Amino acid sequence: MKQSVRMKHLPYAVAVALGAMSCNSLHAEEATVKLPEVVVDAKKDSEPVRARPLNSADMAEVLAAEGSLQFYQSGGVSALPVIRGLNDDRIKILVDGAEVTAACGNHMNSPLSYVSSATVANASVLAGITPVSQGGDSIAGTILLTSPAPVFAENGETLVTQSRFSSLYRSNNNAFSTALSASVANDSMSLGFTGTIDRAGSYEDGRGNKVRSTQFDRRTQTVNFAARGEDQLLTVKLTHQDVPFQGYVNQYMDLINNQSDAINIGYSRQFAWGDLDTRIYWQNVNHEMGFFSTEKTGTMPMKTKGEDMGYSVKATVPLDAIHTLRIGNEAHRQKLDDFWPAVPGSMMMGPQTYVNINNGRRDRVAVYAEVASNWSKQWSTLLGLREDVVHTSTGEVQSYGGMMNATDNAAAQAFNAGDRSRTDQNIDVTAMATYIASNTTSVDFGYARKNRAPSLYERYSWGRGTMAMTMIGWFGDANGYVGDPDLKPETANTISATLNLHDAAQAQWEVKLTPYYTYVQDYIGVNRIGTFNLASGVPRALLQFQNQDAQFYGVEAAFKRSLWDNARFGQGRVSGSLGWTRGERVSNGDDLYHIMPLQFKASLEQRSGAWSNAIDLQLVDSKTEVDSVRFESRTAGYTLVSLRTGYQWKKARLDLGVTNLFDRFYYLPLGGADYANWNAKGGQGAIGPVAGMGRSINVGLSVDF
């Protein structure tokens, strides 16, 4: 949007320097920019994230309300997102336009773990077919998160100040989240600070049993600066985060320290020919896995140092009354060092430091162009072409050494003797169209060809010993993994269509139906290369990443209906969604890992004046189609009922809620293997799935000053 004229020009030195950086500002408005409606699969009528009653500090869990998104159970603030059966690295995640990658062999510091739900103003989940300007090096979709826009003094004000306090308490795991933000601004400059704390103990299931290793502690501080001039805006965001600990119920180890620092600088300007948006960003991470609780014991330090840096530049040029052109250039570099210091006196973990990834590099450079066209009142299209060149490399590695590590000693020698550098050249294509048949019917449809190059862990994790392999894997299945330097990029071909039916005024009712199909060439699956037994003979798999062809198909449906609108009862409506996904290996029809079973959600909502009330229903079918290669567990179906109510004052809001009202016991279909409970009970019997959270009473309060 065009900024008001307050300062004639920013200092030219600043503007020229930022322009030379060739970086890109990704505005929150892009989710609703004038493109064909198929571009955005996120809910158009959903409230801003900060306005929603929050039941979790985990951003992934908050976003799961968007229908297309599910998540793998991971740490309490580090769940891994899944879109239509495709997970984690296959999803482009942009936080204020910046791309961050997990710097951990278990993905304990996933991109969404760096974002507190209390600090996000807007969120969009773009599923399946996405514009080339908002994708790249991803095949599942895009998650866009944006912070609140800077506030400036208006209407002759000399100085404006704002502050906000919010908190959330969840009774089940004694979770407490709090956020405090404050800003001061005149008509051309704005300065703000936000601090958040998220803490919780391990939660209890519906039978009152503790689900071990689900506790966490996270603190984040952010400083924001903004300056605006005539048709231009500069933003600077500095962030520091400290995670002292975070438990992982389905991993052999836990997070015992994660510290990160980040800088995000954006500059945007409007010209007579169109808009220029630029951004440059950097993040540094120091991460350590280990043991901190009674559920898991041992001594095995594992440290990771990661660094992400990048830029993007995008120009938006209206060509005429029909066509709008977007062209852009992006670059992203990931640096990674993953090493496991020797344990003094240990025969297995010594005498050398185990070097898993040494000076790992993943460099990506991209260019793209897309044209959005509004041909008539009935027809609009979006056509896009993108090229990403991805280069990966790593240095020589070493095992712990010693006679007890003969397998890893030989594996390190073989790895060092091989070629450790790869370059992938990927071409993405997007073609989408919207046809408005009448004032009650429209159809969105399209095709996309998307690519993703392998990650550093998928290519360069090299250990062949059982202990080393079990330290790699973000799937929560208690198996072991090894990489393959010769992995090819994944290429996904997706077709989908959305039928949208609604009343003429689009105010009373709406029904959406979206079938989709994705064929992934060279999908990075796994091949079982061995097995091993845990205590009491529990079998687990040793797996190597392998290119396979896979297919994903399913259907999503969403509806909403106004039920009443009167003075006595206010407004009432019912809304809901249904999702069904299948994922299969093409060669043999075997089921793929962690595919969500049939799921239905519905909400009955009522608003009257300052009051808002709702009953939420979630029905999940039994999970019977499982990945036998990974020893994936079946889970039974379940039904959850939750209640919530809220009252809005002029500058304050109070929310009360009860999740899992009837304290139902159930297993999470994407929860993985409950290693922590199994281990704490002496390692007897089979490893079962992870139980979900029992009843919890939640209280949220937010106050604006």
XYZ file of C-alpha atoms in Angstrom:
705
model
C 0.000 0.000 0.000
C 1.135 3.542 -0.676
C 2.692 5.238 2.339
C 1.641 8.751 3.363
C 4.056 11.546 2.516
C 5.889 12.463 5.737
C 9.592 12.617 4.949
C 10.451 13.800 1.474
C 13.165 11.208 0.952
C 15.101 8.714 3.028
C 18.821 9.421 3.035
C 20.011 8.494 -0.439
C 23.007 6.600 0.940
C 20.668 4.239 2.782
C 18.363 3.783 -0.193
C 21.191 3.169 -2.651
C 22.981 0.750 -0.311
C 19.835 -1.285 0.267
C 19.031 -1.295 -3.413
C 22.499 -2.627 -4.178
C 21.883 -5.492 -1.778
C 19.157 -6.711 -4.170
C 16.787 -7.854 -1.476
C 13.027 -8.339 -1.372
C 10.235 -7.219 0.935
C 7.380 -9.704 1.080
C 4.337 -7.738 2.247
C 1.464 -9.328 4.106
C -0.809 -7.910 1.397
C 0.631 -10.355 -1.142
C -1.720 -13.048 0.136
C -4.625 -10.963 -1.195
C -2.929 -9.185 -4.097
C -4.831 -9.047 -7.384
C -4.098 -12.536 -8.615
C -6.458 -15.333 -9.551
C -8.210 -16.520 -6.431
C -6.647 -19.972 -6.705
C -3.362 -18.426 -5.567
C -4.431 -18.364 -1.959
C -5.831 -21.446 -0.255
C -5.771 -19.828 3.178
C -9.116 -18.871 4.662
C -10.185 -15.473 3.395
C -12.582 -14.861 6.241
C -10.216 -15.955 9.018
C -9.242 -13.485 11.694
C -5.682 -12.188 12.042
C -3.588 -14.542 14.135
C -3.229 -12.024 16.966
C -7.031 -11.746 17.188
C -7.632 -15.466 17.599
C -7.960 -17.156 20.987
C -4.720 -19.096 21.289
C -4.568 -22.608 22.737
C -0.891 -23.275 22.019
C 2.488 -21.561 21.913
C 3.431 -23.704 18.898
C 2.877 -21.807 15.658
C 2.409 -25.032 13.693
C -0.423 -26.115 15.974
C -2.096 -22.717 15.621
C -1.843 -22.918 11.828
C -3.366 -26.417 11.801
C -6.773 -24.733 11.959
C -6.244 -23.759 8.307
C -7.447 -27.164 7.068
C -4.759 -28.046 4.504
C -2.100 -28.191 7.217
C -1.314 -30.961 9.701
C 1.851 -31.442 11.709
C 4.244 -34.135 12.908
C 4.496 -34.377 16.687
C 7.866 -32.978 17.719
C 8.872 -30.650 20.548
C 6.262 -28.527 22.319
C 7.129 -25.485 20.174
C 8.720 -27.277 17.213
C 6.050 -29.288 15.434
C 6.827 -30.037 11.769
C 4.174 -28.909 9.257
C 2.619 -31.212 6.657
C 0.611 -30.112 3.611
C -1.361 -32.829 1.829
C 1.026 -35.564 2.922
C 4.236 -33.637 2.114
C 6.227 -32.463 5.097
C 8.833 -30.138 6.520
C 11.611 -29.312 3.999
C 9.128 -29.760 1.152
C 7.261 -26.660 2.378
C 8.540 -23.136 1.785
C 8.360 -21.274 5.104
C 8.912 -17.516 5.005
C 8.938 -15.436 8.184
C 8.765 -11.769 7.225
C 10.206 -12.784 3.870
C 13.196 -14.655 5.355
C 13.945 -18.345 4.810
C 15.367 -20.409 7.666
C 16.425 -24.079 7.643
C 16.644 -26.618 10.454
C 20.204 -26.958 11.792
C 19.778 -30.302 13.540
C 19.807 -33.947 12.494
C 16.399 -34.329 14.205
C 15.039 -30.941 13.014
C 14.572 -29.855 16.625
C 15.000 -26.210 15.569
C 12.468 -26.253 12.755
C 11.697 -22.898 11.053
C 8.406 -22.388 12.904
C 10.145 -22.890 16.271
C 11.663 -19.420 15.909
C 8.209 -17.799 15.828
C 5.950 -17.262 18.824
C 2.264 -17.252 17.913
C 1.844 -14.059 19.941
C 4.119 -12.137 17.554
C 2.457 -13.053 14.239
C -0.086 -10.633 12.781
C -1.012 -12.549 9.617
C -0.495 -16.079 8.349
C -1.293 -17.771 5.060
C -1.073 -21.416 4.067
C -0.760 -21.793 0.296
C -1.369 -25.442 -0.519
C -0.372 -27.285 -3.659
C -0.305 -24.945 -6.651
C 1.500 -21.768 -5.594
C 2.820 -18.799 -7.587
C 6.481 -19.015 -8.592
C 6.996 -15.707 -6.764
C 6.030 -17.369 -3.472
C 7.579 -20.815 -3.941
C 10.816 -22.278 -5.218
C 12.837 -25.236 -3.917
C 9.622 -26.651 -2.463
C 6.916 -28.981 -3.742
C 4.134 -28.979 -1.121
C 3.194 -25.325 -0.709
C 4.137 -22.196 1.181
C 3.581 -20.842 4.688
C 3.791 -17.046 4.950
C 4.080 -15.409 8.371
C 4.238 -11.654 8.888
C 4.780 -9.513 11.967
C 2.566 -6.508 12.761
C 3.129 -3.571 10.421
C 5.009 -0.622 11.912
C 2.847 2.138 13.389
C 3.486 5.812 12.610
C 1.970 9.033 13.948
C -0.895 10.271 11.773
C -3.266 13.240 11.545
C -0.850 15.774 12.926
C 0.200 13.766 15.978
C 3.695 14.538 17.209
C 4.315 11.212 18.918
C 2.349 8.003 19.238
C 3.012 5.182 21.711
C 1.505 1.704 21.848
C 1.940 -1.271 24.136
C 0.346 -4.672 24.374
C 0.418 -7.452 26.969
C -0.891 -10.942 26.296
C -0.751 -14.201 28.205
C -1.991 -17.762 27.918
C -2.291 -20.447 30.586
C -3.033 -24.101 29.832
C -3.869 -26.247 32.851
C -2.976 -29.693 31.493
C 0.773 -29.129 31.317
C 0.935 -25.975 33.430
C 1.892 -24.069 30.291
C 2.386 -20.340 30.476
C 3.050 -18.003 27.577
C 3.400 -14.266 27.868
C 4.263 -11.493 25.433
C 4.923 -7.813 25.996
C 5.361 -5.327 23.174
C 5.832 -1.570 23.116
C 6.503 0.992 20.394
C 7.062 4.703 19.991
C 6.865 6.590 16.702
C 6.616 9.968 15.072
C 5.353 10.548 11.545
C 8.474 9.144 9.856
C 10.225 6.747 12.269
C 9.025 3.911 14.493
C 10.839 1.895 17.166
C 9.407 -1.166 18.895
C 10.314 -4.059 21.182
C 8.637 -7.426 21.760
C 9.567 -10.024 24.361
C 7.961 -13.454 24.717
C 8.314 -16.362 27.145
C 6.796 -19.812 26.535
C 7.152 -22.513 29.201
C 5.410 -25.798 29.946
C 5.813 -29.116 31.708
C 5.043 -32.505 30.175
C 1.359 -32.902 29.379
C -1.020 -35.652 30.520
C -3.130 -37.871 28.298
C -6.824 -38.615 28.711
C -6.073 -41.288 31.314
C -4.076 -38.930 33.501
C -0.706 -40.427 32.563
C 2.230 -38.135 31.856
C 3.398 -38.074 28.258
C 7.092 -37.748 29.016
C 9.624 -35.469 27.341
C 7.069 -32.913 26.157
C 8.239 -29.994 28.331
C 9.859 -26.856 26.916
C 11.195 -23.378 27.676
C 11.645 -20.634 25.061
C 12.449 -16.897 25.300
C 12.503 -14.460 22.374
C 13.323 -10.746 22.140
C 12.789 -8.632 19.035
C 13.649 -5.009 18.243
C 11.927 -3.389 15.251
C 12.860 -0.135 13.554
C 11.040 1.442 10.605
C 11.383 4.666 8.636
C 9.137 5.884 5.875
C 9.397 8.544 3.233
C 7.534 9.454 0.105
C 6.359 6.133 -1.345
C 9.069 4.168 0.454
C 9.525 2.137 3.614
C 12.581 0.777 5.431
C 12.230 -1.916 8.109
C 14.911 -3.456 10.325
C 14.205 -6.413 12.625
C 16.716 -7.779 15.163
C 15.858 -11.018 16.996
C 17.510 -13.073 19.719
C 16.083 -16.380 20.916
C 17.133 -18.715 23.706
C 15.675 -22.219 24.172
C 17.287 -23.700 27.333
C 15.524 -27.041 26.890
C 12.823 -28.831 24.926
C 11.773 -32.447 25.302
C 11.074 -34.823 22.400
C 8.850 -37.757 23.214
C 9.652 -39.585 19.953
C 13.429 -39.010 19.778
C 16.385 -40.682 21.484
C 17.666 -37.316 22.737
C 16.350 -33.890 23.708
C 17.286 -30.305 22.987
C 19.441 -28.882 25.794
C 20.362 -25.539 24.244
C 19.439 -23.538 21.164
C 20.475 -19.927 20.729
C 19.941 -17.830 17.638
C 20.420 -14.260 16.454
C 18.832 -12.823 13.332
C 18.737 -9.636 11.260
C 16.029 -8.895 8.702
C 16.176 -5.681 6.611
C 13.537 -4.724 4.081
C 13.193 -1.769 1.751
C 10.267 -1.077 -0.576
C 9.548 1.819 -2.871
C 6.936 2.835 -5.386
C 7.947 4.267 -8.742
C 5.973 5.535 -11.691
C 6.571 2.199 -13.430
C 5.556 0.019 -10.460
C 6.802 -1.289 -7.112
C 10.243 -2.480 -6.002
C 10.492 -4.701 -2.916
C 13.835 -5.801 -1.472
C 15.015 -7.769 1.534
C 18.258 -9.091 3.031
C 18.456 -11.411 6.055
C 20.865 -13.416 8.221
C 20.458 -15.883 11.090
C 23.040 -17.693 13.209
C 22.205 -20.781 15.320
C 24.122 -22.666 18.016
C 22.334 -25.893 18.885
C 23.011 -28.826 21.202
C 21.260 -32.141 21.807
C 21.688 -34.188 24.949
C 19.847 -35.376 28.068
C 18.227 -33.228 30.760
C 15.309 -35.247 32.165
C 14.768 -38.451 34.111
C 13.025 -40.028 31.099
C 16.251 -40.194 29.135
C 19.714 -40.576 30.604
C 23.191 -40.735 29.179
C 26.158 -38.681 28.035
C 26.464 -37.912 24.351
C 26.940 -34.248 23.394
C 25.854 -33.376 19.859
C 26.461 -29.845 18.637
C 25.438 -27.968 15.526
C 26.336 -24.553 14.175
C 24.112 -23.236 11.421
C 23.886 -20.039 9.448
C 21.271 -18.821 6.967
C 21.681 -15.736 4.825
C 19.952 -14.490 1.750
C 18.412 -11.715 -0.261
C 15.545 -11.216 -2.666
C 14.438 -8.476 -5.023
C 11.084 -8.242 -6.750
C 9.573 -5.757 -9.164
C 5.843 -5.527 -9.784
C 5.035 -3.787 -13.086
C 1.492 -3.127 -14.346
C 1.807 -3.618 -18.104
C -1.688 -2.401 -18.940
C -5.228 -2.615 -17.612
C -5.190 -6.419 -17.993
C -1.680 -7.689 -17.290
C 0.657 -7.319 -14.287
C 4.236 -8.592 -14.468
C 6.314 -9.744 -11.498
C 9.997 -10.487 -11.910
C 12.415 -11.405 -9.168
C 15.798 -12.689 -8.117
C 16.586 -14.570 -4.887
C 19.590 -16.168 -3.244
C 19.901 -18.247 -0.087
C 22.941 -19.841 1.568
C 22.864 -22.402 4.364
C 26.072 -23.169 6.262
C 26.189 -26.168 8.580
C 28.679 -27.816 10.921
C 27.414 -30.881 12.809
C 29.851 -32.527 15.234
C 29.664 -34.781 18.288
C 32.454 -34.198 20.841
C 34.163 -37.275 22.275
C 33.073 -38.467 25.726
C 36.141 -38.960 27.987
C 36.560 -42.591 29.010
C 33.984 -43.908 26.520
C 35.009 -46.804 24.276
C 32.169 -46.075 21.806
C 32.129 -42.262 21.739
C 35.830 -41.504 21.404
C 38.663 -40.836 21.284
C 37.960 -38.417 18.372
C 35.174 -35.932 17.750
C 32.600 -37.441 15.396
C 32.216 -35.061 12.439
C 28.855 -35.625 10.782
C 28.801 -32.599 8.454
C 31.936 -30.502 8.011
C 31.594 -27.053 6.480
C 28.369 -28.002 4.742
C 27.086 -25.584 2.122
C 23.760 -25.333 0.332
C 23.658 -22.350 -2.033
C 20.551 -21.512 -4.049
C 20.126 -18.768 -6.676
C 16.789 -18.202 -8.418
C 15.129 -15.991 -11.019
C 11.437 -15.940 -11.885
C 8.752 -14.137 -13.853
C 4.982 -14.368 -13.687
C 2.111 -12.567 -15.337
C -1.277 -12.095 -13.686
C -4.047 -11.281 -16.151
C -7.643 -10.219 -15.585
C -9.117 -10.902 -19.036
C -12.713 -10.173 -18.182
C -15.151 -10.261 -15.290
C -15.289 -14.023 -15.748
C -11.693 -15.026 -16.527
C -8.333 -14.418 -14.856
C -5.056 -16.323 -15.143
C -1.588 -16.562 -13.632
C 1.368 -17.933 -15.597
C 4.821 -18.257 -14.055
C 8.286 -19.632 -14.831
C 11.146 -20.036 -12.358
C 14.677 -21.424 -12.338
C 16.547 -22.436 -9.159
C 20.192 -23.518 -9.227
C 21.163 -25.350 -6.027
C 24.767 -26.266 -5.206
C 25.601 -28.465 -2.191
C 28.973 -29.510 -0.806
C 30.682 -30.650 2.383
C 34.208 -31.252 3.628
C 35.875 -34.410 4.902
C 34.414 -36.171 7.935
C 35.661 -38.477 10.661
C 34.254 -41.114 13.002
C 34.830 -41.446 16.742
C 37.746 -43.713 15.843
C 38.880 -46.641 17.940
C 38.450 -50.360 17.363
C 34.787 -50.408 18.464
C 33.761 -48.151 15.577
C 35.071 -50.182 12.653
C 31.863 -49.741 10.626
C 31.911 -45.939 10.901
C 35.683 -45.823 10.398
C 35.262 -47.521 7.024
C 32.204 -45.416 6.158
C 34.116 -42.170 6.823
C 36.973 -43.263 4.543
C 34.563 -44.179 1.747
C 32.663 -40.906 2.127
C 35.844 -38.807 2.032
C 37.039 -40.612 -1.083
C 33.819 -39.837 -2.966
C 32.541 -36.747 -4.744
C 30.943 -34.433 -2.167
C 29.772 -31.649 -4.480
C 26.521 -31.545 -6.457
C 24.694 -28.960 -8.578
C 20.974 -29.197 -9.393
C 19.236 -27.029 -11.983
C 15.462 -26.945 -11.451
C 12.687 -25.409 -13.561
C 9.285 -24.612 -12.006
C 6.129 -23.842 -13.980
C 2.792 -22.606 -12.670
C -0.414 -22.145 -14.683
C -3.623 -21.179 -12.898
C -7.007 -19.837 -13.926
C -10.226 -18.660 -12.336
C -13.608 -18.781 -14.068
C -16.545 -16.971 -12.465
C -19.555 -18.696 -13.978
C -22.140 -16.626 -12.108
C -22.619 -14.602 -8.957
C -22.937 -17.891 -7.051
C -20.407 -20.166 -8.778
C -16.701 -20.032 -9.589
C -14.006 -22.557 -10.454
C -10.245 -22.308 -9.797
C -7.998 -24.818 -11.541
C -4.395 -25.227 -12.500
C -1.175 -27.157 -12.934
C 2.226 -26.754 -11.285
C 5.626 -28.329 -11.789
C 7.680 -27.861 -8.614
C 11.179 -29.021 -7.623
C 13.146 -29.452 -4.404
C 16.833 -30.286 -4.142
C 17.923 -32.666 -1.340
C 18.875 -31.202 2.021
C 22.374 -31.420 3.485
C 21.247 -34.136 5.911
C 19.563 -36.177 3.182
C 22.700 -36.097 1.034
C 25.589 -36.028 3.466
C 24.688 -37.943 6.655
C 27.192 -40.758 6.231
C 27.418 -42.900 9.418
C 26.693 -46.616 8.964
C 26.931 -47.747 12.580
C 23.629 -48.245 14.373
C 24.292 -45.586 17.002
C 25.278 -42.974 14.416
C 22.288 -43.737 12.197
C 19.781 -43.470 15.034
C 20.971 -39.919 15.729
C 19.711 -38.867 12.283
C 16.019 -38.576 11.413
C 13.247 -36.033 11.943
C 10.431 -38.569 11.571
C 9.961 -39.520 15.228
C 9.982 -43.249 14.453
C 13.014 -44.445 16.497
C 14.653 -45.761 13.321
C 18.096 -44.889 11.924
C 18.956 -43.009 8.726
C 21.898 -42.493 6.383
C 22.144 -40.135 3.411
C 23.089 -40.605 -0.235
C 25.244 -38.003 -2.063
C 23.756 -39.114 -5.391
C 20.164 -38.205 -4.534
C 18.316 -36.388 -7.325
C 15.948 -33.453 -6.767
C 12.262 -34.178 -6.281
C 9.970 -33.072 -9.128
C 6.268 -32.752 -8.314
C 3.559 -32.416 -10.955
C 0.302 -31.235 -9.381
C -3.165 -30.661 -10.774
C -6.075 -29.421 -8.696
C -9.370 -27.597 -8.981
C -11.667 -25.828 -6.563
C -15.418 -25.517 -7.031
C -16.783 -22.592 -5.009
C -20.535 -22.269 -4.441
C -22.029 -19.432 -2.402
C -24.970 -17.079 -2.121
C -25.017 -14.029 -4.366
C -23.896 -11.656 -1.608
C -21.282 -14.136 -0.291
C -22.607 -13.515 3.200
C -24.916 -16.406 4.080
C -23.318 -19.628 2.943
C -20.365 -21.078 1.054
C -19.168 -24.534 0.015
C -15.725 -25.329 -1.448
C -14.598 -28.639 -2.888
C -10.948 -29.237 -3.910
C -9.718 -32.527 -5.382
C -5.979 -32.740 -6.082
C -3.361 -35.102 -7.453
C 0.442 -34.899 -7.202
C 2.926 -37.211 -8.899
C 6.442 -36.851 -7.479
C 9.317 -38.087 -9.615
C 12.412 -39.000 -7.581
C 10.548 -38.547 -4.300
C 13.099 -38.873 -1.478
C 11.791 -41.908 0.357
C 13.752 -44.650 2.113
C 15.086 -48.115 1.489
C 15.602 -50.524 4.369
C 19.240 -51.614 4.491
C 19.113 -53.417 7.839
C 17.414 -53.806 11.201
C 18.419 -53.705 14.841
C 16.755 -54.536 18.127
C 16.164 -52.297 21.107
C 15.771 -53.764 24.602
C 13.448 -56.773 24.872
C 13.847 -57.457 21.161
C 11.886 -54.464 19.802
C 12.735 -54.278 16.075
C 13.709 -51.001 14.393
C 14.850 -50.254 10.856
C 18.099 -48.932 9.407
C 17.117 -46.818 6.405
C 18.864 -45.014 3.571
C 17.320 -42.090 1.719
C 16.464 -43.175 -1.810
C 14.769 -41.673 -4.862
C 11.427 -43.298 -5.607
C 8.345 -42.237 -7.538
C 5.343 -41.451 -5.338
C 1.824 -40.158 -5.748
C -0.441 -38.160 -3.456
C -4.125 -37.590 -4.012
C -7.125 -36.547 -2.016
C -9.917 -34.092 -1.524
C -10.582 -31.138 0.742
C -13.946 -29.580 1.447
C -14.940 -26.542 3.455
C -18.280 -24.966 4.289
C -19.867 -22.177 6.281
C -23.500 -21.243 6.874
C -25.101 -18.332 8.678
C -27.771 -19.694 11.033
C -29.307 -16.621 12.648
C -28.903 -12.873 13.025
C -31.180 -11.127 15.489
C -31.127 -8.768 18.438
C -31.718 -11.460 21.044
C -29.077 -14.034 20.114
C -26.687 -12.002 17.970
C -25.142 -13.800 15.016
C -24.664 -17.527 14.683
C -22.955 -19.651 12.079
C -21.607 -23.126 11.499
C -18.396 -23.825 9.600
C -16.206 -26.808 8.980
C -13.763 -28.694 6.802
C -13.061 -32.225 5.666
C -9.755 -33.620 4.444
C -8.701 -36.965 3.021
C -5.225 -37.768 1.668
C -3.519 -40.868 0.321
C 0.204 -41.289 -0.315
C 1.700 -44.302 -2.107
C 4.923 -45.549 -3.625
C 4.255 -45.977 -7.328
C 6.425 -49.077 -7.767
C 4.554 -51.311 -5.322
C 1.611 -49.337 -3.953
C 3.008 -49.360 -0.401
C 1.692 -46.697 1.937
C 3.902 -43.705 2.662
C 4.795 -42.562 6.152
C 2.668 -40.241 8.278
C -0.333 -39.697 6.019
C -3.210 -38.173 7.967
C -6.404 -40.270 7.887
C -9.838 -38.847 7.078
C -10.504 -35.835 9.275
C -13.571 -33.648 9.839
C -13.740 -30.397 11.801
C -16.796 -28.286 12.585
C -17.503 -25.226 14.723
C -20.777 -23.726 15.913
C -20.089 -20.071 16.673
C -22.204 -17.338 18.222
C -21.458 -13.646 18.646
C -23.527 -11.165 20.551
C -22.093 -7.740 21.243
C -18.774 -8.178 23.040
C -19.328 -11.909 23.628
C -18.175 -14.711 21.330
C -18.815 -18.399 22.021
C -18.120 -21.624 20.156
C -18.297 -25.394 20.259
C -15.585 -27.153 18.231
C -15.796 -30.744 17.022
C -12.996 -32.842 15.554
C -13.477 -36.351 14.182
C -10.458 -38.379 13.039
C -10.748 -41.775 11.394
C -8.613 -44.745 12.381
C -5.178 -44.914 10.774
C -4.841 -48.339 9.184
C -2.736 -47.520 6.106
C 0.776 -47.310 7.559
C 4.382 -47.508 6.391
C 5.554 -51.011 7.290
C 9.139 -50.198 6.246
C 9.345 -47.779 9.170
C 7.313 -49.935 11.608
C 4.668 -47.198 11.738
C 1.916 -47.825 14.321
C -1.797 -47.969 13.591
C -4.071 -45.685 15.612
C -7.770 -45.799 16.438
C -10.250 -43.117 15.442
C -11.421 -40.543 17.950
C -13.728 -37.594 18.536
C -12.780 -34.443 20.443
C -15.098 -31.698 21.668
C -13.887 -28.299 22.834
C -15.587 -25.171 24.168
C -14.457 -21.555 24.060
C -15.826 -18.175 25.009
C -14.410 -14.693 24.911
C -15.271 -11.138 25.864
C -13.888 -8.105 24.062
C -13.566 -4.748 25.788
C -12.313 -1.638 24.013
C -8.660 -2.389 24.814
C -8.732 -5.825 26.391
C -9.888 -9.346 25.622
C -10.431 -12.347 27.885
C -10.658 -15.885 26.459
C -11.681 -19.034 28.305
C -11.712 -22.493 26.805
C -11.743 -26.203 27.472
C -10.019 -28.472 24.964
C -10.811 -32.200 24.880
C -13.853 -31.513 27.046
C -14.596 -35.176 27.820
C -10.946 -36.018 28.569
C -10.847 -38.513 25.718
C -7.810 -40.788 25.463
C -6.478 -41.055 21.914
C -3.294 -41.594 19.941
C -1.894 -39.007 17.531
C -1.946 -40.355 13.943
C 1.212 -38.354 13.145
C 2.750 -38.620 16.613
C 5.415 -41.192 15.812
C 6.841 -43.689 18.311
C 6.538 -43.012 22.061
C 10.182 -43.691 22.828
C 10.351 -41.579 26.034
C 7.571 -43.446 27.876
C 8.791 -46.814 26.628
C 12.332 -46.040 27.785
C 11.221 -44.671 31.186
C 9.304 -47.891 31.881
C 12.384 -50.044 31.388
C 12.096 -50.681 27.661
C 9.562 -53.494 28.001
C 7.212 -54.498 25.208
C 6.591 -52.795 21.905
C 6.960 -49.063 21.355
C 3.471 -47.674 20.938
C 2.227 -44.430 19.367
C 2.202 -41.090 21.179
C -0.943 -40.221 23.128
C -2.630 -36.857 22.654
C -3.303 -34.277 25.340
C -6.164 -34.824 27.774
C -8.591 -32.187 28.982
C -7.135 -28.736 29.501
C -8.654 -25.512 30.765
C -7.131 -22.560 28.938
C -7.201 -18.889 29.895
C -5.962 -16.089 27.671
C -5.774 -12.368 28.345
C -4.614 -9.517 26.118
C -4.525 -5.828 26.989
C -3.662 -2.849 24.789
C -2.342 0.287 26.473
